[in-house]
Coordinates of C-alpha atoms in Angstrom, one line a residue:
X29 CA 37.1 4.2 39.1
X30 CA 38.2 5.5 35.8
X31 CA 41.8 4.4 35.3
X32 CA 42.9 7.6 33.5
X33 CA 42.0 9.7 36.5
X34 CA 45.2 10.1 38.5
X35 CA 45.7 11.0 42.2
X36 CA 46.3 14.7 42.5
X37 CA 47.7 15.0 46.0
X38 CA 51.1 14.5 47.5
X39 CA 53.0 12.3 47.7
X40 CA 51.6 10.6 44.6
X41 CA 51.9 13.8 42.7
X42 CA 55.2 15.4 43.8
X43 CA 54.2 18.9 42.7
X44 CA 51.0 20.8 43.1
X45 CA 48.1 19.8 40.8
X46 CA 47.8 22.3 38.0
X47 CA 44.5 23.7 36.7
X48 CA 45.1 21.5 33.7
X49 CA 45.5 18.4 35.9
X50 CA 42.3 19.2 37.7
X51 CA 40.3 19.9 34.5
X52 CA 41.5 16.7 32.9
X53 CA 40.5 14.6 36.0
X54 CA 37.1 16.4 36.0
X55 CA 36.6 15.7 32.3
X56 CA 37.4 12.0 32.7
X57 CA 35.0 11.8 35.7
X58 CA 32.1 13.4 33.8
X59 CA 32.8 11.2 30.7
X60 CA 32.7 8.1 32.9
X61 CA 29.5 9.0 34.8
X62 CA 27.6 10.2 31.7
X63 CA 28.8 7.4 29.4
X64 CA 29.7 10.0 26.7
X65 CA 33.2 10.7 25.5
X66 CA 31.9 13.7 23.7
X67 CA 28.3 14.9 24.2
X68 CA 25.9 15.7 21.4
X69 CA 25.4 19.4 20.7
X70 CA 22.1 19.4 22.8
X71 CA 24.0 18.1 25.8
X72 CA 27.2 20.2 25.5
X73 CA 26.2 23.0 27.9
X74 CA 25.2 20.7 30.7
X75 CA 28.3 18.5 30.1
X76 CA 30.6 21.5 30.3
X77 CA 28.8 22.8 33.5
X78 CA 29.3 19.4 35.1
X79 CA 33.0 19.4 34.2
X80 CA 33.4 23.0 35.7
X81 CA 31.5 21.9 38.9
X82 CA 33.7 18.8 39.4
X83 CA 36.8 20.9 38.8
X84 CA 35.7 23.5 41.4
X85 CA 34.9 20.8 43.9
X86 CA 38.3 19.1 43.3
X87 CA 40.2 22.4 43.7
X88 CA 38.4 22.9 47.0
X89 CA 39.1 19.4 48.2
X90 CA 42.8 19.6 47.3
X91 CA 43.0 23.0 49.0
X92 CA 41.6 21.7 52.2
X93 CA 43.1 18.2 52.5
X94 CA 45.8 17.8 55.2
X95 CA 48.4 15.2 54.2
X96 CA 50.8 14.0 56.8
X97 CA 54.4 15.1 56.2
X98 CA 53.3 17.9 53.8
X99 CA 52.5 21.5 54.6
X100 CA 48.9 22.7 54.7
X101 CA 47.9 24.3 51.4
X102 CA 46.2 27.5 50.9
X103 CA 44.2 28.6 47.8
X104 CA 45.2 31.7 46.0
X105 CA 42.5 34.2 45.1
X106 CA 42.2 33.0 41.5
X107 CA 41.5 29.5 42.9
X108 CA 44.9 27.8 42.3
X109 CA 46.5 25.9 45.2
X110 CA 49.8 26.8 46.9
X111 CA 51.7 25.4 49.8
X112 CA 51.7 27.6 52.9
X113 CA 55.1 28.6 54.1

């Protein structure tokens, strides 16, 4: 596992993961899997699509995980995650 990808769920991350946290983790994942820190111009579009897809999957995962001792989360319409109250 890439060491610069951090755990984005409680209790490791005390607050909710931000869109920036999720994007950074997705970027690191795609960099690791592709072997490119920055893609060449002819690979930029596919690289960016992969980052977006991983970020969406991560947001969905975090929105649906149930962690003991923490309230179930619900996604806001714009895709960000909030705790249910």
